[in-house]
Amino acid sequence: MKKTIILLGLLLISSSSLLAQQESMITFYKDHLNLVNPAFVGTENGTIFQSTIRQQWTGIKDAPSTQAVSFMTPVGKKLALGLSFVHDKVFIEKQSFVTLDLSYNVTLTDELDLFMGIKAGGNNYEVNTNGLETYNIVSDPSLVPISRFNPNVGVGFYLKHDKFYVSLSTPKMLNTERAKNQDGYATVTTDRVHYYFSGGYNFDVSENVELVPSVMVRYVNGAPFSTDFTATTIINEGFHLGATYRTDKSLAGLAKIKISKKFMLGYAYEYSLRKELLGRANGSNEFYLKFSF
């Protein structure tokens, strides 16, 4: 077990990239676009409360985990507000994000709306540098356990049509410091700006069946693109069944069911295709719930 933990830890921190993954990678990204795009909070009808819990590599101690809670509500005809809390844990690194979103709607045509949003907030960032020894990483003597609050701002745009959507955003525009591993030596670096693009289209297969392909692209300078390709079938507007392929070498199956007009539940299971993980780590579980008021 100890060798497995070391291997999985090194898988995350053995490259010249940051200690943590790019950002939270949620399979239900279409439902949680507000986490990366503040404009999204204006696209829902009514008040929304939703939450996702994701546990990666089940059975491995200190494996990555994410908990996200969001609240969105309209304020008048053109404005909407949102509040989000996200907690990420990746081995020795912890982050807690709190953000406030404001979205404004511009009607372009009878069928097309453009939402523009701004995001403000910050994250409490902690690194237990003493835990680096577990992964055979040598730390800079000046690198002590880190605990700091980093304020940040972001912007986003969301184009909405009855049949498609296009989303473009950067949720954190300010540079912040965080731990980094460079060739087995831990030090401090500046976190880079992340960019997100997402889009999807609804195809009518029959009167009661829709096919919805969608994509989520994540980019940060100095790291490869990370892309999710998803195809979802919607039956009677209440049952969603789909699959996702992530270029980070993983496959996921997902399902959502509308229990009532106000309540929806979802579950996703993700299986890693990385040969380093085969036989060493179990899949990832993700649970989703949504209340509409």
PDB file of C-alpha atoms in Angstrom:
ATOM      1  CA  MET A   1       0.000   0.000   0.000  1.00  0.00           C
ATOM      2  CA  LYS A   2       2.806   2.438   0.826  1.00  0.00           C
ATOM      3  CA  LYS A   3       4.390   1.887  -2.603  1.00  0.00           C
ATOM      4  CA  THR A   4       1.015   2.479  -4.232  1.00  0.00           C
ATOM      5  CA  ILE A   5       0.518   5.758  -2.362  1.00  0.00           C
ATOM      6  CA  ILE A   6       4.007   6.932  -3.339  1.00  0.00           C
ATOM      7  CA  LEU A   7       3.405   6.022  -6.988  1.00  0.00           C
ATOM      8  CA  LEU A   8       0.074   7.839  -7.116  1.00  0.00           C
ATOM      9  CA  GLY A   9       1.527  10.862  -5.388  1.00  0.00           C
ATOM     10  CA  LEU A  10       4.402  11.023  -7.830  1.00  0.00           C
ATOM     11  CA  LEU A  11       1.965  10.684 -10.708  1.00  0.00           C
ATOM     12  CA  LEU A  12       0.523  14.052  -9.680  1.00  0.00           C
ATOM     13  CA  ILE A  13       3.717  15.819  -8.684  1.00  0.00           C
ATOM     14  CA  SER A  14       6.566  14.220 -10.630  1.00  0.00           C
ATOM     15  CA  SER A  15       6.371  16.559 -13.632  1.00  0.00           C
ATOM     16  CA  SER A  16       7.288  20.240 -13.796  1.00  0.00           C
ATOM     17  CA  SER A  17       3.621  21.130 -13.484  1.00  0.00           C
ATOM     18  CA  LEU A  18       1.975  22.304 -10.307  1.00  0.00           C
ATOM     19  CA  LEU A  19       1.475  20.002  -7.357  1.00  0.00           C
ATOM     20  CA  ALA A  20      -2.244  19.790  -7.914  1.00  0.00           C
ATOM     21  CA  GLN A  21      -4.189  18.973 -11.041  1.00  0.00           C
ATOM     22  CA  GLN A  22      -5.028  21.935 -13.298  1.00  0.00           C
ATOM     23  CA  GLU A  23      -8.301  22.616 -11.475  1.00  0.00           C
ATOM     24  CA  SER A  24     -11.197  20.545 -10.247  1.00  0.00           C
ATOM     25  CA  MET A  25     -12.191  18.151 -13.037  1.00  0.00           C
ATOM     26  CA  ILE A  26     -15.880  17.461 -12.553  1.00  0.00           C
ATOM     27  CA  THR A  27     -17.658  15.004 -14.852  1.00  0.00           C
ATOM     28  CA  PHE A  28     -20.925  16.962 -14.500  1.00  0.00           C
ATOM     29  CA  TYR A  29     -19.187  20.048 -15.908  1.00  0.00           C
ATOM     30  CA  LYS A  30     -22.254  21.213 -17.884  1.00  0.00           C
ATOM     31  CA  ASP A  31     -24.214  21.593 -14.652  1.00  0.00           C
ATOM     32  CA  HIS A  32     -21.359  23.260 -12.772  1.00  0.00           C
ATOM     33  CA  LEU A  33     -20.131  25.710 -15.410  1.00  0.00           C
ATOM     34  CA  ASN A  34     -20.635  28.506 -12.872  1.00  0.00           C
ATOM     35  CA  LEU A  35     -17.523  27.243 -11.061  1.00  0.00           C
ATOM     36  CA  VAL A  36     -15.407  28.390 -14.017  1.00  0.00           C
ATOM     37  CA  ASN A  37     -17.773  30.812 -15.783  1.00  0.00           C
ATOM     38  CA  PRO A  38     -19.667  33.460 -13.749  1.00  0.00           C
ATOM     39  CA  ALA A  39     -21.957  34.226 -16.696  1.00  0.00           C
ATOM     40  CA  PHE A  40     -23.600  30.807 -16.289  1.00  0.00           C
ATOM     41  CA  VAL A  41     -25.501  31.842 -13.139  1.00  0.00           C
ATOM     42  CA  GLY A  42     -27.882  33.880 -15.301  1.00  0.00           C
ATOM     43  CA  THR A  43     -28.824  31.036 -17.640  1.00  0.00           C
ATOM     44  CA  GLU A  44     -31.071  29.100 -15.259  1.00  0.00           C
ATOM     45  CA  ASN A  45     -34.766  29.808 -14.775  1.00  0.00           C
ATOM     46  CA  GLY A  46     -35.469  30.397 -11.106  1.00  0.00           C
ATOM     47  CA  THR A  47     -33.346  29.767  -8.039  1.00  0.00           C
ATOM     48  CA  ILE A  48     -30.960  26.799  -8.097  1.00  0.00           C
ATOM     49  CA  PHE A  49     -29.092  24.971  -5.355  1.00  0.00           C
ATOM     50  CA  GLN A  50     -26.744  22.196  -6.461  1.00  0.00           C
ATOM     51  CA  SER A  51     -23.884  20.158  -5.085  1.00  0.00           C
ATOM     52  CA  THR A  52     -21.310  17.615  -6.266  1.00  0.00           C
ATOM     53  CA  ILE A  53     -19.060  15.294  -4.288  1.00  0.00           C
ATOM     54  CA  ARG A  54     -16.185  13.639  -6.152  1.00  0.00           C
ATOM     55  CA  GLN A  55     -13.808  11.036  -4.731  1.00  0.00           C
ATOM     56  CA  GLN A  56     -10.963  10.090  -7.059  1.00  0.00           C
ATOM     57  CA  TRP A  57      -9.131   6.740  -6.939  1.00  0.00           C
ATOM     58  CA  THR A  58     -11.400   5.223  -4.291  1.00  0.00           C
ATOM     59  CA  GLY A  59      -9.567   3.228  -1.649  1.00  0.00           C
ATOM     60  CA  ILE A  60      -6.321   5.235  -1.782  1.00  0.00           C
ATOM     61  CA  LYS A  61      -5.532   7.300   1.293  1.00  0.00           C
ATOM     62  CA  ASP A  62      -5.334  11.066   0.642  1.00  0.00           C
ATOM     63  CA  ALA A  63      -6.326  10.622  -3.019  1.00  0.00           C
ATOM     64  CA  PRO A  64      -7.836  13.697  -4.735  1.00  0.00           C
ATOM     65  CA  SER A  65     -11.319  14.727  -3.635  1.00  0.00           C
ATOM     66  CA  THR A  66     -13.644  17.629  -4.446  1.00  0.00           C
ATOM     67  CA  GLN A  67     -16.786  18.991  -2.796  1.00  0.00           C
ATOM     68  CA  ALA A  68     -18.705  21.767  -4.555  1.00  0.00           C
ATOM     69  CA  VAL A  69     -21.834  23.677  -3.492  1.00  0.00           C
ATOM     70  CA  SER A  70     -23.500  26.382  -5.600  1.00  0.00           C
ATOM     71  CA  PHE A  71     -26.427  28.766  -5.271  1.00  0.00           C
ATOM     72  CA  MET A  72     -27.820  30.788  -8.203  1.00  0.00           C
ATOM     73  CA  THR A  73     -30.783  33.161  -8.343  1.00  0.00           C
ATOM     74  CA  PRO A  74     -32.132  35.865 -10.689  1.00  0.00           C
ATOM     75  CA  VAL A  75     -32.208  39.491  -9.541  1.00  0.00           C
ATOM     76  CA  GLY A  76     -34.626  41.317 -11.795  1.00  0.00           C
ATOM     77  CA  LYS A  77     -35.008  40.607 -15.522  1.00  0.00           C
ATOM     78  CA  LYS A  78     -31.379  40.991 -16.600  1.00  0.00           C
ATOM     79  CA  LEU A  79     -29.207  40.270 -13.559  1.00  0.00           C
ATOM     80  CA  ALA A  80     -28.430  37.096 -11.637  1.00  0.00           C
ATOM     81  CA  LEU A  81     -26.256  36.340  -8.611  1.00  0.00           C
ATOM     82  CA  GLY A  82     -24.381  33.207  -7.645  1.00  0.00           C
ATOM     83  CA  LEU A  83     -22.405  31.966  -4.653  1.00  0.00           C
ATOM     84  CA  SER A  84     -20.075  28.962  -4.755  1.00  0.00           C
ATOM     85  CA  PHE A  85     -17.939  27.007  -2.333  1.00  0.00           C
ATOM     86  CA  VAL A  86     -15.394  24.411  -3.507  1.00  0.00           C
ATOM     87  CA  HIS A  87     -13.023  22.344  -1.407  1.00  0.00           C
ATOM     88  CA  ASP A  88     -10.197  20.433  -3.116  1.00  0.00           C
ATOM     89  CA  LYS A  89      -7.737  18.051  -1.513  1.00  0.00           C
ATOM     90  CA  VAL A  90      -4.846  16.509  -3.464  1.00  0.00           C
ATOM     91  CA  PHE A  91      -2.488  14.534  -1.213  1.00  0.00           C
ATOM     92  CA  ILE A  92      -0.527  17.214   0.713  1.00  0.00           C
ATOM     93  CA  GLU A  93      -2.385  20.175  -0.832  1.00  0.00           C
ATOM     94  CA  LYS A  94      -5.752  21.657   0.219  1.00  0.00           C
ATOM     95  CA  GLN A  95      -7.729  24.531  -1.287  1.00  0.00           C
ATOM     96  CA  SER A  96     -11.057  26.077  -0.270  1.00  0.00           C
ATOM     97  CA  PHE A  97     -12.644  28.499  -2.745  1.00  0.00           C
ATOM     98  CA  VAL A  98     -15.438  30.983  -2.014  1.00  0.00           C
ATOM     99  CA  THR A  99     -16.672  33.095  -4.934  1.00  0.00           C
ATOM    100  CA  LEU A 100     -19.487  35.510  -5.734  1.00  0.00           C
ATOM    101  CA  ASP A 101     -20.754  35.703  -9.329  1.00  0.00           C
ATOM    102  CA  LEU A 102     -22.698  38.412 -11.146  1.00  0.00           C
ATOM    103  CA  SER A 103     -24.252  37.769 -14.567  1.00  0.00           C
ATOM    104  CA  TYR A 104     -25.906  40.197 -16.996  1.00  0.00           C
ATOM    105  CA  ASN A 105     -28.106  39.118 -19.906  1.00  0.00           C
ATOM    106  CA  VAL A 106     -28.085  40.801 -23.325  1.00  0.00           C
ATOM    107  CA  THR A 107     -30.834  39.594 -25.681  1.00  0.00           C
ATOM    108  CA  LEU A 108     -29.374  39.365 -29.191  1.00  0.00           C
ATOM    109  CA  THR A 109     -32.389  37.855 -30.982  1.00  0.00           C
ATOM    110  CA  ASP A 110     -35.635  36.147 -30.016  1.00  0.00           C
ATOM    111  CA  GLU A 111     -33.716  32.863 -29.755  1.00  0.00           C
ATOM    112  CA  LEU A 112     -30.213  33.957 -28.761  1.00  0.00           C
ATOM    113  CA  ASP A 113     -28.957  35.453 -25.487  1.00  0.00           C
ATOM    114  CA  LEU A 114     -25.481  36.545 -24.452  1.00  0.00           C
ATOM    115  CA  PHE A 115     -24.634  36.381 -20.755  1.00  0.00           C
ATOM    116  CA  MET A 116     -21.620  38.279 -19.405  1.00  0.00           C
ATOM    117  CA  GLY A 117     -20.293  37.618 -15.932  1.00  0.00           C
ATOM    118  CA  ILE A 118     -17.716  38.648 -13.373  1.00  0.00           C
ATOM    119  CA  LYS A 119     -16.414  36.537 -10.510  1.00  0.00           C
ATOM    120  CA  ALA A 120     -14.829  37.744  -7.262  1.00  0.00           C
ATOM    121  CA  GLY A 121     -13.580  35.824  -4.267  1.00  0.00           C
ATOM    122  CA  GLY A 122     -10.557  33.864  -3.230  1.00  0.00           C
ATOM    123  CA  ASN A 123      -9.165  30.641  -1.893  1.00  0.00           C
ATOM    124  CA  ASN A 124      -7.527  29.488   1.289  1.00  0.00           C
ATOM    125  CA  TYR A 125      -4.461  27.537   0.169  1.00  0.00           C
ATOM    126  CA  GLU A 126      -2.618  25.063   2.397  1.00  0.00           C
ATOM    127  CA  VAL A 127       0.335  22.748   1.772  1.00  0.00           C
ATOM    128  CA  ASN A 128       1.752  20.349   4.338  1.00  0.00           C
ATOM    129  CA  THR A 129       5.348  20.384   3.108  1.00  0.00           C
ATOM    130  CA  ASN A 130       6.324  17.857   5.758  1.00  0.00           C
ATOM    131  CA  GLY A 131       4.374  15.309   3.727  1.00  0.00           C
ATOM    132  CA  LEU A 132       6.738  15.665   0.760  1.00  0.00           C
ATOM    133  CA  GLU A 133       9.007  13.042   2.295  1.00  0.00           C
ATOM    134  CA  THR A 134       6.267  10.476   1.684  1.00  0.00           C
ATOM    135  CA  TYR A 135       6.704  10.985  -2.067  1.00  0.00           C
ATOM    136  CA  ASN A 136      10.521  11.199  -2.032  1.00  0.00           C
ATOM    137  CA  ILE A 137      10.408  14.904  -2.906  1.00  0.00           C
ATOM    138  CA  VAL A 138      13.185  17.131  -1.530  1.00  0.00           C
ATOM    139  CA  SER A 139      11.904  20.531  -0.432  1.00  0.00           C
ATOM    140  CA  ASP A 140      13.566  23.907  -0.526  1.00  0.00           C
ATOM    141  CA  PRO A 141      14.765  24.654   3.050  1.00  0.00           C
ATOM    142  CA  SER A 142      12.895  27.955   2.849  1.00  0.00           C
ATOM    143  CA  LEU A 143       9.674  26.159   1.916  1.00  0.00           C
ATOM    144  CA  VAL A 144       7.723  25.826   5.149  1.00  0.00           C
ATOM    145  CA  PRO A 145       4.120  24.633   5.527  1.00  0.00           C
ATOM    146  CA  ILE A 146       1.951  27.099   3.602  1.00  0.00           C
ATOM    147  CA  SER A 147      -1.370  28.593   4.668  1.00  0.00           C
ATOM    148  CA  ARG A 148      -2.591  31.759   2.974  1.00  0.00           C
ATOM    149  CA  PHE A 149      -5.676  33.404   1.482  1.00  0.00           C
ATOM    150  CA  ASN A 150      -5.441  34.451  -2.168  1.00  0.00           C
ATOM    151  CA  PRO A 151      -8.035  36.931  -3.515  1.00  0.00           C
ATOM    152  CA  ASN A 152      -8.928  36.651  -7.188  1.00  0.00           C
ATOM    153  CA  VAL A 153     -11.276  37.804  -9.949  1.00  0.00           C
ATOM    154  CA  GLY A 154     -12.529  36.266 -13.183  1.00  0.00           C
ATOM    155  CA  VAL A 155     -14.707  36.918 -16.229  1.00  0.00           C
ATOM    156  CA  GLY A 156     -16.845  34.811 -18.527  1.00  0.00           C
ATOM    157  CA  PHE A 157     -19.187  34.843 -21.509  1.00  0.00           C
ATOM    158  CA  TYR A 158     -22.010  32.419 -22.253  1.00  0.00           C
ATOM    159  CA  LEU A 159     -23.977  32.299 -25.514  1.00  0.00           C
ATOM    160  CA  LYS A 160     -27.314  30.479 -25.140  1.00  0.00           C
ATOM    161  CA  HIS A 161     -29.721  29.188 -27.783  1.00  0.00           C
ATOM    162  CA  ASP A 162     -32.532  26.659 -27.437  1.00  0.00           C
ATOM    163  CA  LYS A 163     -30.364  24.197 -29.382  1.00  0.00           C
ATOM    164  CA  PHE A 164     -26.795  25.035 -28.366  1.00  0.00           C
ATOM    165  CA  TYR A 165     -24.510  26.861 -25.970  1.00  0.00           C
ATOM    166  CA  VAL A 166     -20.970  28.281 -26.119  1.00  0.00           C
ATOM    167  CA  SER A 167     -18.986  29.167 -22.996  1.00  0.00           C
ATOM    168  CA  LEU A 168     -15.637  30.989 -22.689  1.00  0.00           C
ATOM    169  CA  SER A 169     -14.074  32.082 -19.402  1.00  0.00           C
ATOM    170  CA  THR A 170     -11.070  32.590 -17.176  1.00  0.00           C
ATOM    171  CA  PRO A 171     -12.111  32.273 -13.510  1.00  0.00           C
ATOM    172  CA  LYS A 172      -8.825  33.375 -11.903  1.00  0.00           C
ATOM    173  CA  MET A 173      -7.004  36.295 -13.506  1.00  0.00           C
ATOM    174  CA  LEU A 174      -4.616  37.241 -10.700  1.00  0.00           C
ATOM    175  CA  ASN A 175      -1.301  35.475 -10.155  1.00  0.00           C
ATOM    176  CA  THR A 176      -0.929  33.584  -6.884  1.00  0.00           C
ATOM    177  CA  GLU A 177       1.903  31.563  -5.382  1.00  0.00           C
ATOM    178  CA  ARG A 178       1.752  27.838  -4.742  1.00  0.00           C
ATOM    179  CA  ALA A 179       4.059  24.865  -4.313  1.00  0.00           C
ATOM    180  CA  LYS A 180       5.723  23.267  -7.338  1.00  0.00           C
ATOM    181  CA  ASN A 181       7.805  20.172  -8.030  1.00  0.00           C
ATOM    182  CA  GLN A 182      10.703  20.519 -10.473  1.00  0.00           C
ATOM    183  CA  ASP A 183      12.700  17.331 -11.095  1.00  0.00           C
ATOM    184  CA  GLY A 184      12.072  15.997  -7.606  1.00  0.00           C
ATOM    185  CA  TYR A 185      12.766  19.310  -5.850  1.00  0.00           C
ATOM    186  CA  ALA A 186       9.890  21.237  -4.257  1.00  0.00           C
ATOM    187  CA  THR A 187       9.826  25.016  -4.285  1.00  0.00           C
ATOM    188  CA  VAL A 188       7.352  27.908  -4.722  1.00  0.00           C
ATOM    189  CA  THR A 189       6.061  29.106  -8.085  1.00  0.00           C
ATOM    190  CA  THR A 190       3.404  31.435  -9.508  1.00  0.00           C
ATOM    191  CA  ASP A 191       0.084  29.849 -10.425  1.00  0.00           C
ATOM    192  CA  ARG A 192      -0.853  30.468 -14.051  1.00  0.00           C
ATOM    193  CA  VAL A 193      -4.095  31.776 -15.518  1.00  0.00           C
ATOM    194  CA  HIS A 194      -6.538  29.056 -16.623  1.00  0.00           C
ATOM    195  CA  TYR A 195      -8.803  29.301 -19.682  1.00  0.00           C
ATOM    196  CA  TYR A 196     -11.987  27.290 -20.266  1.00  0.00           C
ATOM    197  CA  PHE A 197     -14.041  26.685 -23.399  1.00  0.00           C
ATOM    198  CA  SER A 198     -17.210  24.615 -23.520  1.00  0.00           C
ATOM    199  CA  GLY A 199     -19.954  24.013 -26.039  1.00  0.00           C
ATOM    200  CA  GLY A 200     -22.805  21.657 -26.791  1.00  0.00           C
ATOM    201  CA  TYR A 201     -25.684  21.021 -29.194  1.00  0.00           C
ATOM    202  CA  ASN A 202     -29.106  19.386 -28.748  1.00  0.00           C
ATOM    203  CA  PHE A 203     -30.186  17.052 -31.557  1.00  0.00           C
ATOM    204  CA  ASP A 204     -33.806  15.868 -31.624  1.00  0.00           C
ATOM    205  CA  VAL A 205     -33.738  12.118 -32.245  1.00  0.00           C
ATOM    206  CA  SER A 206     -37.478  11.702 -31.745  1.00  0.00           C
ATOM    207  CA  GLU A 207     -40.317  13.453 -29.966  1.00  0.00           C
ATOM    208  CA  ASN A 208     -39.113  12.245 -26.560  1.00  0.00           C
ATOM    209  CA  VAL A 209     -35.396  11.621 -27.143  1.00  0.00           C
ATOM    210  CA  GLU A 210     -32.505  14.086 -27.510  1.00  0.00           C
ATOM    211  CA  LEU A 211     -28.823  13.485 -28.205  1.00  0.00           C
ATOM    212  CA  VAL A 212     -26.494  16.101 -26.695  1.00  0.00           C
ATOM    213  CA  PRO A 213     -22.783  16.044 -27.591  1.00  0.00           C
ATOM    214  CA  SER A 214     -20.673  18.521 -25.613  1.00  0.00           C
ATOM    215  CA  VAL A 215     -17.056  19.392 -24.964  1.00  0.00           C
ATOM    216  CA  MET A 216     -15.021  21.035 -22.200  1.00  0.00           C
ATOM    217  CA  VAL A 217     -11.509  22.316 -22.983  1.00  0.00           C
ATOM    218  CA  ARG A 218      -9.125  23.434 -20.234  1.00  0.00           C
ATOM    219  CA  TYR A 219      -5.877  25.259 -20.946  1.00  0.00           C
ATOM    220  CA  VAL A 220      -3.092  26.697 -18.824  1.00  0.00           C
ATOM    221  CA  ASN A 221       0.168  28.009 -20.257  1.00  0.00           C
ATOM    222  CA  GLY A 222       2.930  25.448 -19.887  1.00  0.00           C
ATOM    223  CA  ALA A 223       0.605  22.440 -19.664  1.00  0.00           C
ATOM    224  CA  PRO A 224      -1.135  20.351 -22.345  1.00  0.00           C
ATOM    225  CA  PHE A 225      -4.776  20.907 -23.220  1.00  0.00           C
ATOM    226  CA  SER A 226      -7.224  18.827 -21.196  1.00  0.00           C
ATOM    227  CA  THR A 227     -10.446  18.027 -23.039  1.00  0.00           C
ATOM    228  CA  ASP A 228     -13.647  16.204 -22.102  1.00  0.00           C
ATOM    229  CA  PHE A 229     -15.787  14.799 -24.924  1.00  0.00           C
ATOM    230  CA  THR A 230     -19.287  13.882 -23.746  1.00  0.00           C
ATOM    231  CA  ALA A 231     -22.366  12.400 -25.392  1.00  0.00           C
ATOM    232  CA  THR A 232     -25.636  12.326 -23.449  1.00  0.00           C
ATOM    233  CA  THR A 233     -29.031  10.901 -24.324  1.00  0.00           C
ATOM    234  CA  ILE A 234     -32.030  12.623 -22.708  1.00  0.00           C
ATOM    235  CA  ILE A 235     -35.294  10.698 -22.504  1.00  0.00           C
ATOM    236  CA  ASN A 236     -38.577  12.475 -21.728  1.00  0.00           C
ATOM    237  CA  GLU A 237     -36.566  15.432 -20.357  1.00  0.00           C
ATOM    238  CA  GLY A 238     -36.139  13.528 -17.105  1.00  0.00           C
ATOM    239  CA  PHE A 239     -33.553  10.790 -17.601  1.00  0.00           C
ATOM    240  CA  HIS A 240     -29.993  11.488 -18.776  1.00  0.00           C
ATOM    241  CA  LEU A 241     -27.557   8.736 -19.722  1.00  0.00           C
ATOM    242  CA  GLY A 242     -24.115   9.519 -21.112  1.00  0.00           C
ATOM    243  CA  ALA A 243     -20.418   8.817 -21.434  1.00  0.00           C
ATOM    244  CA  THR A 244     -17.291  10.987 -21.317  1.00  0.00           C
ATOM    245  CA  TYR A 245     -13.785  10.518 -22.681  1.00  0.00           C
ATOM    246  CA  ARG A 246     -11.109  12.710 -21.128  1.00  0.00           C
ATOM    247  CA  THR A 247      -7.822  13.225 -22.961  1.00  0.00           C
ATOM    248  CA  ASP A 248      -6.079  12.832 -19.591  1.00  0.00           C
ATOM    249  CA  LYS A 249      -6.752   9.136 -20.283  1.00  0.00           C
ATOM    250  CA  SER A 250      -9.989   8.293 -18.537  1.00  0.00           C
ATOM    251  CA  LEU A 251     -13.493   7.112 -19.381  1.00  0.00           C
ATOM    252  CA  ALA A 252     -16.660   7.929 -17.449  1.00  0.00           C
ATOM    253  CA  GLY A 253     -20.283   6.901 -17.480  1.00  0.00           C
ATOM    254  CA  LEU A 254     -22.926   9.233 -16.063  1.00  0.00           C
ATOM    255  CA  ALA A 255     -26.630   9.211 -15.305  1.00  0.00           C
ATOM    256  CA  LYS A 256     -29.101  11.788 -14.004  1.00  0.00           C
ATOM    257  CA  ILE A 257     -32.733  11.328 -13.120  1.00  0.00           C
ATOM    258  CA  LYS A 258     -35.364  13.954 -12.427  1.00  0.00           C
ATOM    259  CA  ILE A 259     -37.133  12.782  -9.279  1.00  0.00           C
ATOM    260  CA  SER A 260     -39.640  15.637  -9.393  1.00  0.00           C
ATOM    261  CA  LYS A 261     -39.998  19.072 -10.969  1.00  0.00           C
ATOM    262  CA  LYS A 262     -37.701  20.477  -8.295  1.00  0.00           C
ATOM    263  CA  PHE A 263     -35.233  17.683  -7.566  1.00  0.00           C
ATOM    264  CA  MET A 264     -32.614  15.873  -9.674  1.00  0.00           C
ATOM    265  CA  LEU A 265     -29.998  13.261  -8.738  1.00  0.00           C
ATOM    266  CA  GLY A 266     -26.916  12.163 -10.655  1.00  0.00           C
ATOM    267  CA  TYR A 267     -24.044   9.697 -10.459  1.00  0.00           C
ATOM    268  CA  ALA A 268     -20.860   9.282 -12.502  1.00  0.00           C
ATOM    269  CA  TYR A 269     -18.159   6.623 -12.413  1.00  0.00           C
ATOM    270  CA  GLU A 270     -14.773   7.345 -13.956  1.00  0.00           C
ATOM    271  CA  TYR A 271     -12.157   4.751 -14.867  1.00  0.00           C
ATOM    272  CA  SER A 272      -8.534   5.732 -15.474  1.00  0.00           C
ATOM    273  CA  LEU A 273      -6.782   4.402 -18.587  1.00  0.00           C
ATOM    274  CA  ARG A 274      -3.311   5.319 -17.341  1.00  0.00           C
ATOM    275  CA  LYS A 275      -1.178   2.206 -17.241  1.00  0.00           C
ATOM    276  CA  GLU A 276       0.563   3.504 -14.101  1.00  0.00           C
ATOM    277  CA  LEU A 277      -2.767   3.177 -12.268  1.00  0.00           C
ATOM    278  CA  LEU A 278      -4.033  -0.115 -13.658  1.00  0.00           C
ATOM    279  CA  GLY A 279      -4.414  -2.601 -10.839  1.00  0.00           C
ATOM    280  CA  ARG A 280      -3.326  -0.028  -8.245  1.00  0.00           C
ATOM    281  CA  ALA A 281      -6.259   2.370  -7.946  1.00  0.00           C
ATOM    282  CA  ASN A 282     -10.008   1.984  -8.109  1.00  0.00           C
ATOM    283  CA  GLY A 283     -12.230   4.257 -10.144  1.00  0.00           C
ATOM    284  CA  SER A 284     -13.579   7.684  -9.205  1.00  0.00           C
ATOM    285  CA  ASN A 285     -17.112   8.263  -7.908  1.00  0.00           C
ATOM    286  CA  GLU A 286     -19.078  11.466  -8.372  1.00  0.00           C
ATOM    287  CA  PHE A 287     -22.491  12.281  -6.880  1.00  0.00           C
ATOM    288  CA  TYR A 288     -24.678  15.181  -7.994  1.00  0.00           C
ATOM    289  CA  LEU A 289     -27.898  16.733  -6.697  1.00  0.00           C
ATOM    290  CA  LYS A 290     -29.910  19.753  -7.772  1.00  0.00           C
ATOM    291  CA  PHE A 291     -32.850  21.617  -6.237  1.00  0.00           C
ATOM    292  CA  SER A 292     -34.884  24.096  -8.307  1.00  0.00           C
ATOM    293  CA  PHE A 293     -37.144  26.659  -6.652  1.00  0.00           C
TER     294      PHE A 293
END
